[in-house]
GROMACS .gro file of C-alpha atoms in nm:
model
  278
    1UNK     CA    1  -0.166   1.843  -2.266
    2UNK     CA    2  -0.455   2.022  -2.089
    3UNK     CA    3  -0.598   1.927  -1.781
    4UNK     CA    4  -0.966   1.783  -1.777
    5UNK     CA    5  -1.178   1.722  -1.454
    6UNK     CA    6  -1.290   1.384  -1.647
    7UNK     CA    7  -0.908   1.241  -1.586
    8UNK     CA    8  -0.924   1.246  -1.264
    9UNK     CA    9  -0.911   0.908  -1.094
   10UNK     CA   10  -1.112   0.883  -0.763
   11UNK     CA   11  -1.096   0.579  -0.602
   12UNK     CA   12  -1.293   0.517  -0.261
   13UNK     CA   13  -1.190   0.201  -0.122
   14UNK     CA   14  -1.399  -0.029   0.145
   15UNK     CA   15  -1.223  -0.237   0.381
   16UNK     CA   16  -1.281  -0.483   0.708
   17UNK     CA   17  -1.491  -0.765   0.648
   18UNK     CA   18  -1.324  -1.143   0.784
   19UNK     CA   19  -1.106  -1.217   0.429
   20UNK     CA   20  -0.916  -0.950   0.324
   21UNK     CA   21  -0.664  -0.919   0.599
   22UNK     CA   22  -0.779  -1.150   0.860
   23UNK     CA   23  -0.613  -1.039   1.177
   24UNK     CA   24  -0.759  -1.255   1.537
   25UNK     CA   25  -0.555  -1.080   1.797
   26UNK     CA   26  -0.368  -0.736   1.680
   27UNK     CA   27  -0.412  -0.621   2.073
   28UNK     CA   28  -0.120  -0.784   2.176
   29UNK     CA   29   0.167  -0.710   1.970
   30UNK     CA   30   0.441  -0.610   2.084
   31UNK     CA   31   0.422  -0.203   1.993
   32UNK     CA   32   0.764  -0.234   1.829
   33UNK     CA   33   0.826  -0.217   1.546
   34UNK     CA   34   0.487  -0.024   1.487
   35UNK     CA   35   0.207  -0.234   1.342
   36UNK     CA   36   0.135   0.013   1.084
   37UNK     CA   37   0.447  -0.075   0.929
   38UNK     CA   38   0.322  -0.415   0.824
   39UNK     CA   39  -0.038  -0.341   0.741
   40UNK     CA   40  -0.140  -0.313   0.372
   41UNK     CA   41  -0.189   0.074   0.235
   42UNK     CA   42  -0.441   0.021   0.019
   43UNK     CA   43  -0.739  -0.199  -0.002
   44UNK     CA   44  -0.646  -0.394  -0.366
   45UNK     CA   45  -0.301  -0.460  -0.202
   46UNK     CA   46  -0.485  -0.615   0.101
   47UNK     CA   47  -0.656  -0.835  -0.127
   48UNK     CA   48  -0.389  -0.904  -0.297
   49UNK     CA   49  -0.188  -1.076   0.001
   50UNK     CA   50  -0.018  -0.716   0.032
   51UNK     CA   51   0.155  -0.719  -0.296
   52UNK     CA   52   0.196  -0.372  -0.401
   53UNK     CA   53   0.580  -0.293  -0.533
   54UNK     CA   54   0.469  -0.334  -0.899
   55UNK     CA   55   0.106  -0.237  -0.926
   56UNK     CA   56   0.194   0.123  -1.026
   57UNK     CA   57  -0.078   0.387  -1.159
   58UNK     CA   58  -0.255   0.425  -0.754
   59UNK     CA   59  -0.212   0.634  -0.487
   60UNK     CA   60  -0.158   0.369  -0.242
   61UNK     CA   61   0.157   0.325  -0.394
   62UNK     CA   62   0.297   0.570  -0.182
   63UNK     CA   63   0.291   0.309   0.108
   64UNK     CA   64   0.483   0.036  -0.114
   65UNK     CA   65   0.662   0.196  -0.366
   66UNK     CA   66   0.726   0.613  -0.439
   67UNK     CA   67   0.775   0.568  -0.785
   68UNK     CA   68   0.502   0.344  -0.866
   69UNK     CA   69   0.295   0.725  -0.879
   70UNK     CA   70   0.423   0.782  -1.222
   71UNK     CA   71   0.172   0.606  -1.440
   72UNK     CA   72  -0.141   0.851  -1.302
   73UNK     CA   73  -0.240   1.051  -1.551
   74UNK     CA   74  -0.335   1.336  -1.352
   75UNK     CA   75  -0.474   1.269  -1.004
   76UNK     CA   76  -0.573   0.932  -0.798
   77UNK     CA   77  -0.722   0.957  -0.448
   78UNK     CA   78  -0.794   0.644  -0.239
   79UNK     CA   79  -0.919   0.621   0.097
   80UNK     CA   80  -0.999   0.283   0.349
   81UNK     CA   81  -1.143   0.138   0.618
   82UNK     CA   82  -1.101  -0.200   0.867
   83UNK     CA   83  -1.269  -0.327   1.112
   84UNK     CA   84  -1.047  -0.627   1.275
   85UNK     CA   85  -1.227  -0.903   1.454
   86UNK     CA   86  -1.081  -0.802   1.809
   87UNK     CA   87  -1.202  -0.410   1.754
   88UNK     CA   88  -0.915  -0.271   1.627
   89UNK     CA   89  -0.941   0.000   1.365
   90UNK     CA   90  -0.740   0.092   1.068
   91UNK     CA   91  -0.790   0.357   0.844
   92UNK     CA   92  -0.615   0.483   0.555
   93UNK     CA   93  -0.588   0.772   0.290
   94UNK     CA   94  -0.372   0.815  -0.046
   95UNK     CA   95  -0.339   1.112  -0.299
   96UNK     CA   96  -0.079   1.130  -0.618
   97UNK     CA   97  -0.082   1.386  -0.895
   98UNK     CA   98   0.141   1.417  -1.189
   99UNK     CA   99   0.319   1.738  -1.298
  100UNK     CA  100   0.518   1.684  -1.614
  101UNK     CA  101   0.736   1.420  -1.558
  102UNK     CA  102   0.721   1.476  -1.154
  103UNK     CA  103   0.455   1.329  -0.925
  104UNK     CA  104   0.390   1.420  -0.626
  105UNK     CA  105   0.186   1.221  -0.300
  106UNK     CA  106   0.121   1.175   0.039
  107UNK     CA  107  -0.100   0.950   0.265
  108UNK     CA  108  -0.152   0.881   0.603
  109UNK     CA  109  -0.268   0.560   0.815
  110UNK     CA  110  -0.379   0.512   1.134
  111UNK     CA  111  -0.414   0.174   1.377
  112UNK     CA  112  -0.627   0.245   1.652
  113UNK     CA  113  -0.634  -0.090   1.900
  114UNK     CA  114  -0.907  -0.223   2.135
  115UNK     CA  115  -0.927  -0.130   2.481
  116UNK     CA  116  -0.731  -0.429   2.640
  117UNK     CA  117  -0.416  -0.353   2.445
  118UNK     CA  118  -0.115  -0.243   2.599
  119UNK     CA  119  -0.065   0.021   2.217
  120UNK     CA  120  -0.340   0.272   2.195
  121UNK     CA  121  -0.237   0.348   1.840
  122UNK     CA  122   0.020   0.386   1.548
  123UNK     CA  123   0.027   0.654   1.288
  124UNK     CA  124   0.243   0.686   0.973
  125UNK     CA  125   0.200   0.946   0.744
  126UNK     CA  126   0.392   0.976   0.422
  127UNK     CA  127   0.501   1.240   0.171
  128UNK     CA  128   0.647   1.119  -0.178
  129UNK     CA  129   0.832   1.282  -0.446
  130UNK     CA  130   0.926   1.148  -0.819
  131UNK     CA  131   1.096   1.201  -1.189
  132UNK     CA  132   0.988   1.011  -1.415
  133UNK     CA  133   1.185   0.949  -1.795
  134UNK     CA  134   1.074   0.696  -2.078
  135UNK     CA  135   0.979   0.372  -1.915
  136UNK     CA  136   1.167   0.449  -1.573
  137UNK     CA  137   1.035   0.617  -1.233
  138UNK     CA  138   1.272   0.712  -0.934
  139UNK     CA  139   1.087   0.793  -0.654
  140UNK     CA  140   1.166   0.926  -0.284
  141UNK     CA  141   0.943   0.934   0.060
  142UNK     CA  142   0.974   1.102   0.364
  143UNK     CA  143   0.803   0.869   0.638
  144UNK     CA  144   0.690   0.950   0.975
  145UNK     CA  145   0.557   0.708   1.265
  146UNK     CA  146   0.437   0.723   1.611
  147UNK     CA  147   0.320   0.489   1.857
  148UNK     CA  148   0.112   0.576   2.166
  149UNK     CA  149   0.075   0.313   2.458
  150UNK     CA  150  -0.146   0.282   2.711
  151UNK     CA  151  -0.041   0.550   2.947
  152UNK     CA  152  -0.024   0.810   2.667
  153UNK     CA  153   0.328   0.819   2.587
  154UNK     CA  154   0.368   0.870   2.238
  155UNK     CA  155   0.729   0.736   2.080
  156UNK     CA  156   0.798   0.921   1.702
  157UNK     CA  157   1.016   0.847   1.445
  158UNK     CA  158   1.129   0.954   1.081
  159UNK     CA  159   1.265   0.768   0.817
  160UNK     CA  160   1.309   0.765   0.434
  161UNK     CA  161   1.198   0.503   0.148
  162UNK     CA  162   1.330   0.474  -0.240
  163UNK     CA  163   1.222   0.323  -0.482
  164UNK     CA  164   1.187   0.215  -0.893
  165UNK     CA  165   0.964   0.140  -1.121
  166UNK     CA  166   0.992   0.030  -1.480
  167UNK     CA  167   0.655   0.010  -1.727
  168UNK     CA  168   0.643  -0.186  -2.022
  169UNK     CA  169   0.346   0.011  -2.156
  170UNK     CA  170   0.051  -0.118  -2.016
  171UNK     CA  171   0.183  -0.511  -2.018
  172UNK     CA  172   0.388  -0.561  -1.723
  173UNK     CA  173   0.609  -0.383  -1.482
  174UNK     CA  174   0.864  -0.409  -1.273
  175UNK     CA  175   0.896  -0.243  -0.906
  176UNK     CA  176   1.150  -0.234  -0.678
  177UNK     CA  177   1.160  -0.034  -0.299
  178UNK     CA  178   1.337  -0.044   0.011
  179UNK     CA  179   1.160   0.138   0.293
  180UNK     CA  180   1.253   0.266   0.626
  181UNK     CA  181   1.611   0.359   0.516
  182UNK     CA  182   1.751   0.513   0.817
  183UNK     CA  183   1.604   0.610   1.196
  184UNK     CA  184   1.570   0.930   1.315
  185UNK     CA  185   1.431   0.927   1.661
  186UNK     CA  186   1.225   1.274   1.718
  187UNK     CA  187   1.133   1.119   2.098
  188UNK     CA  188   1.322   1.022   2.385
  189UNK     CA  189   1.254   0.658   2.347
  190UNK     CA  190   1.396   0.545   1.916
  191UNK     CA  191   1.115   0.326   1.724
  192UNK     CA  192   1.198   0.017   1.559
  193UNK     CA  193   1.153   0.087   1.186
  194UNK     CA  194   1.363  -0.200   1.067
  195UNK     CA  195   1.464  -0.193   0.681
  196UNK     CA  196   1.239  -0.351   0.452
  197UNK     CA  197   1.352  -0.481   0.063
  198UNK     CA  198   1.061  -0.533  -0.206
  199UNK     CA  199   1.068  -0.672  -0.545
  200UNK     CA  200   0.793  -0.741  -0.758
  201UNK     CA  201   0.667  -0.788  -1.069
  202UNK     CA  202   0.321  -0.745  -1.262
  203UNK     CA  203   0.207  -0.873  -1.603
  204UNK     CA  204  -0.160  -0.813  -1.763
  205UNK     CA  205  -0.201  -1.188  -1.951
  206UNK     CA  206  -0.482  -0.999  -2.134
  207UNK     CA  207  -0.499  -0.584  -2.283
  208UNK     CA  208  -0.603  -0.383  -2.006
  209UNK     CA  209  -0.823  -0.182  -2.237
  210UNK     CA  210  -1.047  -0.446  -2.329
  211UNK     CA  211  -1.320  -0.609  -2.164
  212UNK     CA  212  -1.145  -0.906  -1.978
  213UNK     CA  213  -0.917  -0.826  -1.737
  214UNK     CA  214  -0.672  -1.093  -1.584
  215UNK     CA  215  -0.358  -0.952  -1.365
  216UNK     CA  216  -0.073  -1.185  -1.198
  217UNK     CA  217   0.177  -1.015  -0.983
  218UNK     CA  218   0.438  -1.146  -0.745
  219UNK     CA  219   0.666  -1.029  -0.469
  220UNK     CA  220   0.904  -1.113  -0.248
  221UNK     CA  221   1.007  -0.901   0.073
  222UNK     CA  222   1.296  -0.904   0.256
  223UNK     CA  223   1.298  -0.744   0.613
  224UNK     CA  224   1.530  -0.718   0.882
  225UNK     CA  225   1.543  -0.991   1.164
  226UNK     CA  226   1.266  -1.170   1.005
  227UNK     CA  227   1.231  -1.475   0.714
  228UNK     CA  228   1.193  -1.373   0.345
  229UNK     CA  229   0.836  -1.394   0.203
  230UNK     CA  230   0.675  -1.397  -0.080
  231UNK     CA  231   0.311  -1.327  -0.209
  232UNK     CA  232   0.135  -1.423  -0.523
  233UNK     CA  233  -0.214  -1.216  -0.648
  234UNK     CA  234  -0.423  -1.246  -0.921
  235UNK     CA  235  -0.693  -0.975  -1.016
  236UNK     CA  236  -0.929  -1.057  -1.319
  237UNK     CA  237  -1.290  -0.947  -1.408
  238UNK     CA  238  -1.503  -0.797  -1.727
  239UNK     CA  239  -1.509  -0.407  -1.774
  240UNK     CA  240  -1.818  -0.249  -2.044
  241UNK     CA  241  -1.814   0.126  -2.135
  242UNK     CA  242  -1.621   0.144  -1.794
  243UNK     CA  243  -1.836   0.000  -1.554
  244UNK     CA  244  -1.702  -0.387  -1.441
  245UNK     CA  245  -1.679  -0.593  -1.175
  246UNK     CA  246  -1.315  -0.764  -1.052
  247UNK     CA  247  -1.230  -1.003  -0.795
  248UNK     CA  248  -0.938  -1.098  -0.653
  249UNK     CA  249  -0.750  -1.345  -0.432
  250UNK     CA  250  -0.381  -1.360  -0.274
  251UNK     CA  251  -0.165  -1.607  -0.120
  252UNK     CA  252   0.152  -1.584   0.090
  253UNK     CA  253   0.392  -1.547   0.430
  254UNK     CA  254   0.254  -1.211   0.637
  255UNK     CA  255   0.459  -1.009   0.843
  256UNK     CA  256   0.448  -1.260   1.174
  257UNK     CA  257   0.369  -0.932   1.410
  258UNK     CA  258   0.074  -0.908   1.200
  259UNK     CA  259  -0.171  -1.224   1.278
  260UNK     CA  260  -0.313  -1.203   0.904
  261UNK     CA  261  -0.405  -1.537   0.727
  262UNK     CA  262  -0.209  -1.647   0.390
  263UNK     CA  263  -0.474  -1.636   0.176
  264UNK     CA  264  -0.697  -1.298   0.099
  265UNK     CA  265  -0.927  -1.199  -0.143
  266UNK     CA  266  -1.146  -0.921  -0.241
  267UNK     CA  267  -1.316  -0.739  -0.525
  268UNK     CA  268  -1.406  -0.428  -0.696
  269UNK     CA  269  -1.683  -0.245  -0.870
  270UNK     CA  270  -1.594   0.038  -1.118
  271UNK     CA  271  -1.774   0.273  -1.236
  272UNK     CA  272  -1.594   0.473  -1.484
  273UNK     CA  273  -1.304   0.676  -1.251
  274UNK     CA  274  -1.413   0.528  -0.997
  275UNK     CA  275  -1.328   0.200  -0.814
  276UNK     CA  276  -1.528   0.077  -0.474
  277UNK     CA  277  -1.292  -0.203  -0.352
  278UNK     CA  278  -1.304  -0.458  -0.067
   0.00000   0.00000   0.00000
């Protein structure tokens, strides 16, 4: 099938006002494991109380789950911004792009703290690879983090994440990861990049290609040395010749490191391949 420029799927995403990951006191956290671990990729998946294993088809998938690239048709960019209450900074930036039955991605994030913290910073940056055939995806990242304290010293780490995804056509799917498999310490001083389990599930109650949209999806995450959570979102909203408006809301245990509140929400505007989400 040829490739057209009008496939392509940009989407710039708008983070950081109080609601979507409410976060009072991110300065002092302990700067292991890295905060950027526990930090939503993507905008939607911030509003969605993080949930992000099963919403395949976006480039911030590559922060949740490799394989969930496989639905883009051609090419999805995302890129965010926050702006915590205490002065920390995140920001954030996704690509995937399908060749064949491959796809291909990468992203980066970076957590830049206030002043008074003890952690100048984490970075992560991420490359992903994936097959996909019929309904399934298998999907593979190469992860690497840093940390930086207040002196300068900068600790690094690499580590891997899998992952699946099955679509049901446009209905529901059905993702499953489990990130930071194994720690390779590139610094004198090893990170703690403890091993995370996600499962999750999606369903579209109404056809995606119509003018109502209504999404549920639900997830539950399992990571080392701390209690199992799980998060419920909903996404729903009216779509015309394209252009729509969605809103969304999430509820559900954070990462405890992480100061965010249980509940989030959020919204979007699209505007045919393009989605401005906060």
């Amino acid at each position: 099938m040829p490739l057209r420029a009008a496939r392509i799927r940009w989407q710039w995403l708008l983070a950081g006002l109080p609601g979507i990951a409410i976060c009072p006191c991110l300065a002092q956290q302990s700067p292991r494991p890295p905060l950027v671990l526990s930090l939503p990729g993507s905008v939607r998946q911030a509003g969605l109380a993080g949930a992000g294993t099963a919403l395949i088809g976006d480039a911030g998938s590559v922060f949740s789950n490799p394989a969930g690239l496989a639905p883009i048709k051609y090419l999805s960019v995302e890129g965010g911004f926050s702006l915590y209450p205490d002065g920390t900074r995140q920001g954030s930036a996704s690509a995937g792009l399908r060749l064949g039955p491959m796809h291909v991605g990468g992203g980066g994030s970076y957590l830049q703290f206030n002043d008074s913290a003890s952690v100048r910073s984490n970075l992560m940056w991420v490359g992903t690879l994936g097959y996909r055939f019929g309904l399934i995806s298998l999907g593979s990242s190469a992860k690497y983090v840093a940390s930086e304290d207040s002196s300068g010293h900068v600790d690094r780490g690499f580590t891997q994440d899998i992952g699946v995804a099955m679509a049901l056509f446009d209905i529901s799917s059905i993702g499953f990861s489990v990130q930071n498999v194994g720690n390779h310490r590139l610094s004198e001083v090893s990170l703690t990049l403890p091993t995370t389990y996600r499962l999750g599930f999606m369903l579209n109650f109404t056809d995606p290609q119509t003018t109502a949209r209504l999404l549920g999806t639900i997830e539950t995450i399992w990571t080392r040395d701390e209690d199992r959570r799980t998060v419920l979102g909903f996404e729903a909203g009216l779509v015309v010749s394209g252009v729509g408006l969605v809103v969304r809301v999430g509820h559900g245990g954070q990462p405890p490191a992480s100061g965010q509140s249980k509940w989030t929400y959020g919204g979007g505007v699209l505007l045919g391949r393009l989605r401005f989400d906060y």
